[in-house]
Amino acid sequence: MTLLNHVLSLTALLLLLSFMLFSHNSHAAIETFDFDNAQQEQTFHDLTKILRCPKCQNQNISDSNAELAKDLRDKTYELVMQGKSEDEVVDYMVARYGNFVRYDPPMTPATIFLWLGPLLFIIFGLLVLFRQIKKQPAKETNLDDQEQQKLQQLLKQHAKDKKS
């Protein structure tokens, strides 16, 4: 074989190894669920989008690869196949993991600050700003007679310099 053939085969081998090393998605397991009808499938997909993974915190159970998310998807599938409604499945998950498992938690005494906190923060900030503005003394721009005459002289001098 020629040197060019050796280089090409070595390059091909390196490309193959790099694809195997860096293609993590090819190693991920793909879950398939069989449903009796389209309504069950739609309910399952809706639920996996609105339920949050307790481990990942910022991903729903549909997008998360965590083991806990897989368990939640399996349980959701099981409950949907038993004929449970969306509300019943969400209630089951909330009873087990708390309101945190929902992306849109209800307004309760425990979550009221989360709902009203940003609004209260803005109102508080505006009040502080308003008080600071009121506290500042008004700047007087009135000049006494001597300062006024000096200003007039400077303005006249500037006008003469500009003309020449």
PDB file of C-alpha atoms in Angstrom:
ATOM      1  CA  MET A   1       0.000   0.000   0.000  1.00  0.00           C
ATOM      2  CA  THR A   2       1.073   3.478  -0.618  1.00  0.00           C
ATOM      3  CA  LEU A   3       1.585   6.142   1.979  1.00  0.00           C
ATOM      4  CA  LEU A   4      -1.613   7.889   0.859  1.00  0.00           C
ATOM      5  CA  ASN A   5      -3.654   4.730   1.448  1.00  0.00           C
ATOM      6  CA  HIS A   6      -2.188   4.365   4.952  1.00  0.00           C
ATOM      7  CA  VAL A   7      -3.023   7.969   5.781  1.00  0.00           C
ATOM      8  CA  LEU A   8      -6.588   7.580   4.476  1.00  0.00           C
ATOM      9  CA  SER A   9      -7.213   4.367   6.410  1.00  0.00           C
ATOM     10  CA  LEU A  10      -5.735   5.900   9.585  1.00  0.00           C
ATOM     11  CA  THR A  11      -7.943   8.980   9.127  1.00  0.00           C
ATOM     12  CA  ALA A  12     -11.011   6.797   8.639  1.00  0.00           C
ATOM     13  CA  LEU A  13     -10.146   4.834  11.783  1.00  0.00           C
ATOM     14  CA  LEU A  14      -9.708   8.050  13.809  1.00  0.00           C
ATOM     15  CA  LEU A  15     -13.035   9.392  12.542  1.00  0.00           C
ATOM     16  CA  LEU A  16     -14.786   6.173  13.482  1.00  0.00           C
ATOM     17  CA  LEU A  17     -13.267   6.233  16.971  1.00  0.00           C
ATOM     18  CA  SER A  18     -14.186   9.891  17.501  1.00  0.00           C
ATOM     19  CA  PHE A  19     -17.791   9.217  16.438  1.00  0.00           C
ATOM     20  CA  MET A  20     -17.970   6.349  18.898  1.00  0.00           C
ATOM     21  CA  LEU A  21     -16.466   8.402  21.722  1.00  0.00           C
ATOM     22  CA  PHE A  22     -18.395  11.612  21.231  1.00  0.00           C
ATOM     23  CA  SER A  23     -21.844  10.420  20.184  1.00  0.00           C
ATOM     24  CA  HIS A  24     -23.395  10.040  23.629  1.00  0.00           C
ATOM     25  CA  ASN A  25     -26.935  10.194  22.295  1.00  0.00           C
ATOM     26  CA  SER A  26     -26.439   6.964  20.407  1.00  0.00           C
ATOM     27  CA  HIS A  27     -26.016   5.219  23.758  1.00  0.00           C
ATOM     28  CA  ALA A  28     -29.222   6.638  25.273  1.00  0.00           C
ATOM     29  CA  ALA A  29     -32.107   4.265  25.667  1.00  0.00           C
ATOM     30  CA  ILE A  30     -35.249   5.164  23.774  1.00  0.00           C
ATOM     31  CA  GLU A  31     -38.443   4.476  25.658  1.00  0.00           C
ATOM     32  CA  THR A  32     -41.471   3.332  23.753  1.00  0.00           C
ATOM     33  CA  PHE A  33     -44.919   3.183  25.218  1.00  0.00           C
ATOM     34  CA  ASP A  34     -47.881   1.412  23.639  1.00  0.00           C
ATOM     35  CA  PHE A  35     -51.286   2.994  24.122  1.00  0.00           C
ATOM     36  CA  ASP A  36     -54.786   1.682  23.533  1.00  0.00           C
ATOM     37  CA  ASN A  37     -55.918   4.893  21.848  1.00  0.00           C
ATOM     38  CA  ALA A  38     -54.757   8.338  20.776  1.00  0.00           C
ATOM     39  CA  GLN A  39     -56.421  10.022  23.770  1.00  0.00           C
ATOM     40  CA  GLN A  40     -54.286   8.036  26.229  1.00  0.00           C
ATOM     41  CA  GLU A  41     -51.162   8.904  24.274  1.00  0.00           C
ATOM     42  CA  GLN A  42     -52.055  12.602  24.240  1.00  0.00           C
ATOM     43  CA  THR A  43     -52.816  12.553  27.981  1.00  0.00           C
ATOM     44  CA  PHE A  44     -49.463  10.895  28.665  1.00  0.00           C
ATOM     45  CA  HIS A  45     -47.542  13.441  26.577  1.00  0.00           C
ATOM     46  CA  ASP A  46     -49.404  16.362  28.183  1.00  0.00           C
ATOM     47  CA  LEU A  47     -48.633  15.039  31.666  1.00  0.00           C
ATOM     48  CA  THR A  48     -44.951  14.474  30.968  1.00  0.00           C
ATOM     49  CA  LYS A  49     -44.700  18.100  29.805  1.00  0.00           C
ATOM     50  CA  ILE A  50     -46.370  19.604  32.916  1.00  0.00           C
ATOM     51  CA  LEU A  51     -44.663  17.454  35.547  1.00  0.00           C
ATOM     52  CA  ARG A  52     -41.231  18.644  36.708  1.00  0.00           C
ATOM     53  CA  CYS A  53     -38.378  16.275  37.481  1.00  0.00           C
ATOM     54  CA  PRO A  54     -37.661  16.630  41.229  1.00  0.00           C
ATOM     55  CA  LYS A  55     -33.999  15.825  40.659  1.00  0.00           C
ATOM     56  CA  CYS A  56     -33.298  18.048  37.641  1.00  0.00           C
ATOM     57  CA  GLN A  57     -35.570  20.878  38.824  1.00  0.00           C
ATOM     58  CA  ASN A  58     -35.613  22.778  35.527  1.00  0.00           C
ATOM     59  CA  GLN A  59     -36.678  19.985  33.219  1.00  0.00           C
ATOM     60  CA  ASN A  60     -39.962  18.236  32.804  1.00  0.00           C
ATOM     61  CA  ILE A  61     -40.028  14.461  33.077  1.00  0.00           C
ATOM     62  CA  SER A  62     -40.325  14.199  29.314  1.00  0.00           C
ATOM     63  CA  ASP A  63     -36.967  15.893  28.698  1.00  0.00           C
ATOM     64  CA  SER A  64     -35.002  14.586  31.674  1.00  0.00           C
ATOM     65  CA  ASN A  65     -32.661  11.606  31.465  1.00  0.00           C
ATOM     66  CA  ALA A  66     -32.505  11.159  35.244  1.00  0.00           C
ATOM     67  CA  GLU A  67     -33.441   7.775  36.650  1.00  0.00           C
ATOM     68  CA  LEU A  68     -36.137   9.405  38.796  1.00  0.00           C
ATOM     69  CA  ALA A  69     -37.678  11.005  35.706  1.00  0.00           C
ATOM     70  CA  LYS A  70     -37.758   7.605  34.016  1.00  0.00           C
ATOM     71  CA  ASP A  71     -39.562   6.181  37.063  1.00  0.00           C
ATOM     72  CA  LEU A  72     -42.044   9.069  36.954  1.00  0.00           C
ATOM     73  CA  ARG A  73     -42.668   8.502  33.232  1.00  0.00           C
ATOM     74  CA  ASP A  74     -43.250   4.804  33.916  1.00  0.00           C
ATOM     75  CA  LYS A  75     -45.668   5.584  36.765  1.00  0.00           C
ATOM     76  CA  THR A  76     -47.449   8.176  34.633  1.00  0.00           C
ATOM     77  CA  TYR A  77     -47.821   5.599  31.864  1.00  0.00           C
ATOM     78  CA  GLU A  78     -49.131   3.053  34.347  1.00  0.00           C
ATOM     79  CA  LEU A  79     -51.711   5.481  35.753  1.00  0.00           C
ATOM     80  CA  VAL A  80     -52.842   6.612  32.290  1.00  0.00           C
ATOM     81  CA  MET A  81     -53.254   2.988  31.218  1.00  0.00           C
ATOM     82  CA  GLN A  82     -55.393   2.420  34.339  1.00  0.00           C
ATOM     83  CA  GLY A  83     -57.746   5.109  32.990  1.00  0.00           C
ATOM     84  CA  LYS A  84     -56.791   7.866  35.441  1.00  0.00           C
ATOM     85  CA  SER A  85     -57.497  11.435  34.365  1.00  0.00           C
ATOM     86  CA  GLU A  86     -54.832  14.140  34.143  1.00  0.00           C
ATOM     87  CA  ASP A  87     -56.002  15.630  37.441  1.00  0.00           C
ATOM     88  CA  GLU A  88     -55.833  12.274  39.191  1.00  0.00           C
ATOM     89  CA  VAL A  89     -52.297  11.624  37.941  1.00  0.00           C
ATOM     90  CA  VAL A  90     -51.163  15.135  38.957  1.00  0.00           C
ATOM     91  CA  ASP A  91     -52.792  14.699  42.384  1.00  0.00           C
ATOM     92  CA  TYR A  92     -50.966  11.382  42.821  1.00  0.00           C
ATOM     93  CA  MET A  93     -47.612  12.966  41.941  1.00  0.00           C
ATOM     94  CA  VAL A  94     -48.255  16.006  44.183  1.00  0.00           C
ATOM     95  CA  ALA A  95     -49.194  13.723  47.088  1.00  0.00           C
ATOM     96  CA  ARG A  96     -45.924  11.883  46.623  1.00  0.00           C
ATOM     97  CA  TYR A  97     -43.485  14.703  45.708  1.00  0.00           C
ATOM     98  CA  GLY A  98     -45.247  17.902  46.776  1.00  0.00           C
ATOM     99  CA  ASN A  99     -46.264  20.915  44.683  1.00  0.00           C
ATOM    100  CA  PHE A 100     -42.699  21.222  43.429  1.00  0.00           C
ATOM    101  CA  VAL A 101     -43.415  18.464  40.905  1.00  0.00           C
ATOM    102  CA  ARG A 102     -45.758  20.878  39.096  1.00  0.00           C
ATOM    103  CA  TYR A 103     -44.407  23.593  36.821  1.00  0.00           C
ATOM    104  CA  ASP A 104     -47.399  25.776  37.683  1.00  0.00           C
ATOM    105  CA  PRO A 105     -47.928  25.338  41.444  1.00  0.00           C
ATOM    106  CA  PRO A 106     -51.239  26.540  42.906  1.00  0.00           C
ATOM    107  CA  MET A 107     -51.420  29.639  45.082  1.00  0.00           C
ATOM    108  CA  THR A 108     -51.287  28.412  48.670  1.00  0.00           C
ATOM    109  CA  PRO A 109     -50.049  30.016  51.892  1.00  0.00           C
ATOM    110  CA  ALA A 110     -46.738  28.227  51.295  1.00  0.00           C
ATOM    111  CA  THR A 111     -46.346  29.599  47.739  1.00  0.00           C
ATOM    112  CA  ILE A 112     -47.972  33.022  48.119  1.00  0.00           C
ATOM    113  CA  PHE A 113     -44.593  34.744  48.426  1.00  0.00           C
ATOM    114  CA  LEU A 114     -43.417  33.121  45.190  1.00  0.00           C
ATOM    115  CA  TRP A 115     -46.438  34.540  43.399  1.00  0.00           C
ATOM    116  CA  LEU A 116     -46.457  37.988  45.010  1.00  0.00           C
ATOM    117  CA  GLY A 117     -42.751  38.367  45.837  1.00  0.00           C
ATOM    118  CA  PRO A 118     -41.674  39.982  42.549  1.00  0.00           C
ATOM    119  CA  LEU A 119     -44.561  42.472  42.697  1.00  0.00           C
ATOM    120  CA  LEU A 120     -43.794  43.351  46.329  1.00  0.00           C
ATOM    121  CA  PHE A 121     -40.114  43.769  45.469  1.00  0.00           C
ATOM    122  CA  ILE A 122     -40.925  46.237  42.673  1.00  0.00           C
ATOM    123  CA  ILE A 123     -43.319  48.228  44.883  1.00  0.00           C
ATOM    124  CA  PHE A 124     -40.742  48.357  47.688  1.00  0.00           C
ATOM    125  CA  GLY A 125     -38.064  49.526  45.247  1.00  0.00           C
ATOM    126  CA  LEU A 126     -40.300  52.288  43.899  1.00  0.00           C
ATOM    127  CA  LEU A 127     -41.106  53.466  47.441  1.00  0.00           C
ATOM    128  CA  VAL A 128     -37.418  53.637  48.346  1.00  0.00           C
ATOM    129  CA  LEU A 129     -36.673  55.532  45.141  1.00  0.00           C
ATOM    130  CA  PHE A 130     -39.557  57.969  45.771  1.00  0.00           C
ATOM    131  CA  ARG A 131     -38.353  58.627  49.342  1.00  0.00           C
ATOM    132  CA  GLN A 132     -34.799  59.238  48.164  1.00  0.00           C
ATOM    133  CA  ILE A 133     -36.021  61.757  45.600  1.00  0.00           C
ATOM    134  CA  LYS A 134     -38.156  63.557  48.201  1.00  0.00           C
ATOM    135  CA  LYS A 135     -35.253  63.693  50.692  1.00  0.00           C
ATOM    136  CA  GLN A 136     -32.908  65.437  48.280  1.00  0.00           C
ATOM    137  CA  PRO A 137     -32.945  69.196  48.827  1.00  0.00           C
ATOM    138  CA  ALA A 138     -34.016  71.290  45.890  1.00  0.00           C
ATOM    139  CA  LYS A 139     -30.997  72.777  44.197  1.00  0.00           C
ATOM    140  CA  GLU A 140     -31.124  76.545  44.142  1.00  0.00           C
ATOM    141  CA  THR A 141     -30.070  78.129  40.919  1.00  0.00           C
ATOM    142  CA  ASN A 142     -30.555  81.693  42.120  1.00  0.00           C
ATOM    143  CA  LEU A 143     -27.354  83.710  41.996  1.00  0.00           C
ATOM    144  CA  ASP A 144     -26.650  86.710  44.125  1.00  0.00           C
ATOM    145  CA  ASP A 145     -25.983  90.088  42.440  1.00  0.00           C
ATOM    146  CA  GLN A 146     -22.186  89.717  42.435  1.00  0.00           C
ATOM    147  CA  GLU A 147     -22.336  86.240  40.863  1.00  0.00           C
ATOM    148  CA  GLN A 148     -24.885  87.446  38.320  1.00  0.00           C
ATOM    149  CA  GLN A 149     -22.601  90.331  37.223  1.00  0.00           C
ATOM    150  CA  LYS A 150     -19.618  87.981  36.949  1.00  0.00           C
ATOM    151  CA  LEU A 151     -21.657  85.592  34.780  1.00  0.00           C
ATOM    152  CA  GLN A 152     -22.728  88.442  32.484  1.00  0.00           C
ATOM    153  CA  GLN A 153     -19.113  89.584  32.081  1.00  0.00           C
ATOM    154  CA  LEU A 154     -17.994  86.053  31.197  1.00  0.00           C
ATOM    155  CA  LEU A 155     -20.775  85.709  28.638  1.00  0.00           C
ATOM    156  CA  LYS A 156     -19.873  89.063  27.022  1.00  0.00           C
ATOM    157  CA  GLN A 157     -16.184  88.113  26.929  1.00  0.00           C
ATOM    158  CA  HIS A 158     -17.041  84.770  25.322  1.00  0.00           C
ATOM    159  CA  ALA A 159     -19.229  86.508  22.691  1.00  0.00           C
ATOM    160  CA  LYS A 160     -16.386  88.947  21.816  1.00  0.00           C
ATOM    161  CA  ASP A 161     -13.862  86.103  21.554  1.00  0.00           C
ATOM    162  CA  LYS A 162     -16.201  84.240  19.255  1.00  0.00           C
ATOM    163  CA  LYS A 163     -16.613  87.211  16.880  1.00  0.00           C
ATOM    164  CA  SER A 164     -12.894  87.797  16.471  1.00  0.00           C
TER     165      SER A 164
END
